[in-house]
């Protein structure tokens, strides 16, 4: 039984940078390419999937209290199938962690540190994340509470752009209908389904009743932030939004107040690093604990650093250039929601049916 | 814990041993303040950079350079495209080219007429060039503007930047230009740069400034013509960029000119499509204070003020009409972005007709409705410098 | 393979020492002899070559022999002269009194203790109590007449403030405990004492308020103190290093203070204080990081002023940590962040300097640290001159010689000033120390390096504990009630709950609704 020393508030705060760290950078441009100037609606639609995943995570936790996905998938699907599913899941998590680290390092290297080898950037980050994961989930949560305000700060600094924004870019609304918006929502769904990682933190939460409230609040803030960033990029860049690789970076580079506060993108870098630290640590934590529970190991401290090295390797392997990452993301459209949303949904349905059956049998045997 | 400490220490020493990759000392940077594109033979592009010299700008202890020492240095080089030219240019400059403070990009007239798409791609794609830099077109060769050493500012690029920020002409940043070309109208306007003739007392013919005079009109990425300073003012009205302006107009009934400053204007473009007719109503709401009154009218009188207001309205309308005549009918380029207005209000219509916008635009009927008011008469009421009896009071 | 590597790195083994020369010989454990002669002989041999131990033999009532042993300098000799020896010598001959009744009836002193063994006698002798031995009695009496030269109560030099009491602790334990007792008069203030240190037998007192401090905490403190086996305790710093949770951390996990009001404020919040004889610095446990950033004066001034000054302190604490590293990172990696006119003048002033920014900063920082330390060691008059004049003149000369640039000098000066704002010296030094790794990281990886450094520091702080209380507990596990004392300084009438440390706690310290105002008292 895990120790229950996380508070629901900490878990909610932890999920915010976990979902958003790469979301801020990559999402506005992808959604702009499909939905053009209706891109701000895409996140709202995607958040429904987020609601679904949170609901699933909590329901599964209620059915199997104190257990994580690894443990109850064995009970739901049976030993063999469960272990197989967790193997796939583990592979997905490691691969995603590698891609996320690579995305983060690509952003840093492509825009700021041109000559630094990308392996160094990735390894340094993974080293710090591995140390955080070794400290346990409460260390992760405490760091999250301290770093999330630093992560949110750039959103307010972006308000300095108000003189340069043109709100009329939002028109015409829905001129092409809702279909492009739905097509554009496909990508944010990938990010929103990451909310399912809550199921790995729930066994540690000391007040799970409040957990639901804080998770929904977290989801709302994520959606709001994404919509805000999308709107801001739209107002600033107009039809050019889909053309930029990192619209929020362009927004930051555009800030100029009185010729003194200019060229602030280094601040964006600084603040974004801490958000990514939380995200990669969360994924690494999930990976480490999945592996540990899958193999029934007693202690996870020995596998943390090796898994970290594996993540760095997976971040470099098969991703020779930046455009391959974009392509992989398109493939990820299928893999990620299925791992995090579809299959848990199936698990939930089976679990509920089983529960029904046992209660029916229990009643009938009385 | 101690193991982690030791591993971290060894990692840090590894970092230091292998050296820092991206480090550039401040004194190894050449601060570029402006970049000019000119056409060279063989279809090559000639790039000229203006580099700031820190020694002569420097801190108080160094002793500032007097007017005679040059504060900037220019270098130029030819290449097949901009990046090629710049890399060749680095050979001529002993420090690393640093783009962080480059706020001025000037295209020569020939380059502009030939099409700036490929050079503009460099400005957008390169991670170091600023999107907030201002774009200009030079009448003639662009590099001439960079050779000047203005008496009052650090560099001629600084002069151009400050002049642009005074908002007396069209202001276009790299990002805005990109948006204009990607938008519905696919047309843009850039300010035109001329060189002020130096005063006869100057020792050096280079002791003058570049200044903004007129606008260059672009259709897609090619320059199709330029507008005079007078027409530019009308263009500014239509683009709703009048923030602090001076207007001088003639009073209808009599002699004398009236000048208003500051003039603020709020311009709304209201599109309407009636069947096959595309109509754009330009609703102008403008206010101003009188600073010079050469007429005999007393602006504190309501009836006389109404006369002055009517003259004001007429003047604004005339300005806008002149601009429209030149841009809409002669150059046939939609630099006012009527296209987006139509798109936003009538998206379905727009989808059907957007390919024919080049034909539709010159035929768009423009109604100008001006609501102009003179708010304040300044510090005096009756016209100054003459006895009160001779002024017209009602 | 990693395990072998780890074994290569790790060399620590718990060594067991054989105690060669124990501080207390085994034969001292034995009881006092009834024969006075034997006692005297053994005492003389124990205290051989100790010229300050005085043996005064007397005859009481003309018949019974007695011996007073005392250590000169530790004993109140005038008290002996006035109260003990005359009253003993005036006892009548024929009164057959045992030594106890003798002392109870005839000796006019306020305090005495019975001792039965040599070890006990030595213990009392060394604290200055003269020991009275009587012939044919296998016990002696230690008389409560200790007095020695001590420093008078002065203003603590390291913790000066504008408003507040100006008393500080002194080196004598009893005086320090009396100062605490004067402030907290409740009998619930408990002071448990113990002796630590084989040769020094230093008196340690653990003070806490019963009912406010968690019993588990006190037990933990006492266990840790009892675990210490050391030659001598000279200062509370020894104790601090021996009972910390995390000895490798640069951050202190116990607060050390010289002021009684600080100690009492912490006792009232449920913490425990450890007083050590021989030093005016008292330790307080458990603490959080924010205790280190608070000064007592915060609570004596009005809340708006204190809030602003607190924010200033936090800001400058961060500045003292990050400013040099930020300067290095921005001037070598992210030059575009600097406004262009400043950039040009900075470049101009750096033209004559031969060193890269990283080396320049390191030179100046190390020099400045050296100047600071020198300023502390030198006598007061010279010290002030050296630190101010030294800094100015050396800095100016260095700039003119072209060794450093003027902007860099300003950065170093501001950093120096900033680190003086932190009220606790130990925390200030910790932050100052961590500047240097950050400068290295900034010089190699720019802002990325600084952020990595920040993450590493925060990771370390998150894992620190002070007697079970997480170091960043108020912020990292947010408790709304406590945040109002950390982020701002809430008005006194709003702070009605105590901070929760560990275990049980007594929640309310004042009644709610104490906000003052004329409408409360019925005035209009």
Short mmCIF file of C-alpha atoms in Angstrom, two decimals, chain C residues 153-340:
data_model
loop_
_atom_site.label_atom_id
_atom_site.label_comp_id
_atom_site.label_asym_id
_atom_site.label_seq_id
_atom_site.Cartn_x
_atom_site.Cartn_y
_atom_site.Cartn_z
CA UNK C 153 24.17 41.30 29.26
CA UNK C 154 24.81 43.26 26.08
CA UNK C 155 23.10 43.95 22.85
CA UNK C 156 23.64 41.07 20.46
CA UNK C 157 26.01 42.28 17.78
CA UNK C 158 24.88 40.01 14.98
CA UNK C 159 21.15 40.65 15.24
CA UNK C 160 20.63 44.34 15.53
CA UNK C 161 17.30 45.95 14.91
CA UNK C 162 15.58 49.26 15.12
CA UNK C 163 12.83 48.21 17.47
CA UNK C 164 12.75 45.49 20.07
CA UNK C 165 14.54 44.38 23.21
CA UNK C 166 18.27 44.86 23.19
CA UNK C 167 19.23 42.03 25.47
CA UNK C 168 21.18 39.08 24.29
CA UNK C 169 22.07 35.77 25.84
CA UNK C 170 25.40 35.29 27.61
CA UNK C 171 27.72 32.38 27.98
CA UNK C 172 26.33 31.25 31.31
CA UNK C 173 23.49 28.78 30.98
CA UNK C 174 21.71 29.86 34.14
CA UNK C 175 21.61 33.47 33.06
CA UNK C 176 20.21 32.50 29.66
CA UNK C 177 17.54 30.31 31.16
CA UNK C 178 16.67 33.08 33.57
CA UNK C 179 16.18 35.44 30.65
CA UNK C 180 13.76 33.01 29.05
CA UNK C 181 11.95 32.48 32.32
CA UNK C 182 11.51 36.19 32.72
CA UNK C 183 9.60 36.31 29.47
CA UNK C 184 7.61 33.08 29.72
CA UNK C 185 6.39 32.86 33.26
CA UNK C 186 4.14 29.84 32.92
CA UNK C 187 5.25 26.72 34.77
CA UNK C 188 4.55 24.83 31.55
CA UNK C 189 7.90 26.06 30.29
CA UNK C 190 10.02 22.99 30.86
CA UNK C 191 13.79 22.94 30.83
CA UNK C 192 15.32 19.49 30.71
CA UNK C 193 19.02 19.42 31.18
CA UNK C 194 21.75 16.96 30.37
CA UNK C 195 25.50 16.95 30.18
CA UNK C 196 27.30 16.24 26.96
CA UNK C 197 31.00 16.03 26.31
CA UNK C 198 33.43 13.70 28.04
CA UNK C 199 35.94 16.30 29.07
CA UNK C 200 33.82 19.40 29.06
CA UNK C 201 30.64 17.99 30.62
CA UNK C 202 28.82 20.90 29.09
CA UNK C 203 25.40 21.63 30.43
CA UNK C 204 22.72 21.52 27.77
CA UNK C 205 19.16 22.52 28.43
CA UNK C 206 16.23 21.67 26.17
CA UNK C 207 13.47 24.19 26.65
CA UNK C 208 9.92 23.73 25.43
CA UNK C 209 6.40 24.57 26.43
CA UNK C 210 4.45 21.52 27.41
CA UNK C 211 1.19 21.26 25.56
CA UNK C 212 2.43 23.35 22.65
CA UNK C 213 5.41 21.31 21.58
CA UNK C 214 4.79 17.86 20.25
CA UNK C 215 6.00 15.21 22.71
CA UNK C 216 7.43 13.16 19.90
CA UNK C 217 9.57 16.07 18.82
CA UNK C 218 11.05 16.47 22.29
CA UNK C 219 11.75 12.76 22.52
CA UNK C 220 13.45 12.87 19.15
CA UNK C 221 15.61 15.81 20.17
CA UNK C 222 16.61 14.16 23.42
CA UNK C 223 17.43 10.89 21.67
CA UNK C 224 19.63 12.65 19.19
CA UNK C 225 21.38 14.58 21.93
CA UNK C 226 21.97 11.44 23.95
CA UNK C 227 23.52 9.80 20.94
CA UNK C 228 26.38 12.28 20.88
CA UNK C 229 29.67 10.99 22.23
CA UNK C 230 32.36 13.52 21.86
CA UNK C 231 35.31 14.96 23.69
CA UNK C 232 33.90 18.33 24.25
CA UNK C 233 31.14 20.68 23.25
CA UNK C 234 32.54 24.14 22.88
CA UNK C 235 29.72 25.83 21.04
CA UNK C 236 26.16 25.12 19.97
CA UNK C 237 27.49 24.67 16.47
CA UNK C 238 28.90 21.32 17.50
CA UNK C 239 25.49 20.20 18.66
CA UNK C 240 23.90 21.55 15.50
CA UNK C 241 26.15 19.54 13.26
CA UNK C 242 25.66 16.40 15.30
CA UNK C 243 21.88 16.33 15.33
CA UNK C 244 20.97 17.68 11.89
CA UNK C 245 18.78 15.68 9.54
CA UNK C 246 20.89 16.38 6.51
CA UNK C 247 24.52 17.14 7.26
CA UNK C 248 25.60 17.63 3.66
CA UNK C 249 23.23 20.41 2.88
CA UNK C 250 24.48 23.98 2.77
CA UNK C 251 21.25 25.17 4.37
CA UNK C 252 20.99 25.23 8.15
CA UNK C 253 18.28 23.04 9.63
CA UNK C 254 18.38 24.61 13.05
CA UNK C 255 18.09 28.27 13.71
CA UNK C 256 20.71 29.87 15.94
CA UNK C 257 19.92 33.11 17.64
CA UNK C 258 21.25 35.34 20.38
CA UNK C 259 18.02 37.01 21.31
CA UNK C 260 15.65 35.86 24.03
CA UNK C 261 12.62 37.32 22.33
CA UNK C 262 13.25 35.27 19.20
CA UNK C 263 13.62 32.11 21.29
CA UNK C 264 10.43 32.79 23.17
CA UNK C 265 8.47 33.56 20.02
CA UNK C 266 9.52 30.20 18.60
CA UNK C 267 8.77 28.40 21.85
CA UNK C 268 5.28 29.84 21.77
CA UNK C 269 4.79 28.43 18.28
CA UNK C 270 5.55 24.94 19.51
CA UNK C 271 9.24 24.64 18.72
CA UNK C 272 11.99 23.58 21.13
CA UNK C 273 15.14 25.47 22.07
CA UNK C 274 18.50 23.97 22.91
CA UNK C 275 20.63 26.11 25.20
CA UNK C 276 24.31 25.32 25.51
CA UNK C 277 26.51 26.50 28.33
CA UNK C 278 29.47 28.48 27.12
CA UNK C 279 27.86 30.18 24.16
CA UNK C 280 25.19 32.82 23.79
CA UNK C 281 23.81 31.18 20.64
CA UNK C 282 20.72 29.10 21.24
CA UNK C 283 19.46 26.53 18.74
CA UNK C 284 15.84 26.26 17.70
CA UNK C 285 14.29 23.24 16.07
CA UNK C 286 12.41 22.46 13.88
CA UNK C 287 12.47 25.26 11.33
CA UNK C 288 11.45 25.90 7.78
CA UNK C 289 13.29 27.87 5.15
CA UNK C 290 11.12 30.87 5.83
CA UNK C 291 12.18 31.09 9.48
CA UNK C 292 15.60 31.91 8.13
CA UNK C 293 14.27 34.80 6.15
CA UNK C 294 12.37 36.40 8.98
CA UNK C 295 13.73 38.77 11.54
CA UNK C 296 12.25 39.48 14.94
CA UNK C 297 11.74 43.07 14.05
CA UNK C 298 9.17 42.10 11.43
CA UNK C 299 6.73 41.52 14.20
CA UNK C 300 7.38 44.64 16.13
CA UNK C 301 6.78 47.06 13.31
CA UNK C 302 3.40 47.60 11.73
CA UNK C 303 2.22 45.10 9.25
CA UNK C 304 2.32 47.14 6.06
CA UNK C 305 5.87 48.23 6.63
CA UNK C 306 6.91 44.73 7.57
CA UNK C 307 5.23 43.24 4.52
CA UNK C 308 7.04 45.60 2.17
CA UNK C 309 10.35 45.03 3.88
CA UNK C 310 9.77 41.30 3.78
CA UNK C 311 9.16 41.43 0.04
CA UNK C 312 12.26 43.52 -0.36
CA UNK C 313 14.16 40.91 1.57
CA UNK C 314 12.88 38.06 -0.59
CA UNK C 315 13.66 39.99 -3.75
CA UNK C 316 17.15 40.80 -2.62
CA UNK C 317 17.70 37.28 -1.40
CA UNK C 318 16.99 36.12 -4.92
CA UNK C 319 19.18 38.86 -6.31
CA UNK C 320 22.09 37.84 -4.12
CA UNK C 321 21.77 34.36 -5.52
CA UNK C 322 21.12 35.05 -9.19
CA UNK C 323 22.38 38.44 -10.22
CA UNK C 324 25.99 37.62 -11.13
CA UNK C 325 24.91 34.45 -12.90
CA UNK C 326 22.22 36.36 -14.79
CA UNK C 327 24.77 38.98 -15.79
CA UNK C 328 27.11 36.33 -17.15
CA UNK C 329 24.32 34.47 -18.94
CA UNK C 330 22.84 37.55 -20.55
CA UNK C 331 26.07 39.11 -21.70
CA UNK C 332 27.48 35.95 -23.17
CA UNK C 333 24.45 34.08 -24.47
CA UNK C 334 21.43 36.30 -24.72
CA UNK C 335 22.78 39.69 -25.62
CA UNK C 336 19.61 40.63 -27.42
CA UNK C 337 17.81 41.06 -24.15
CA UNK C 338 19.79 44.15 -23.27
CA UNK C 339 18.38 47.44 -24.63
CA UNK C 340 20.57 48.70 -27.43
#
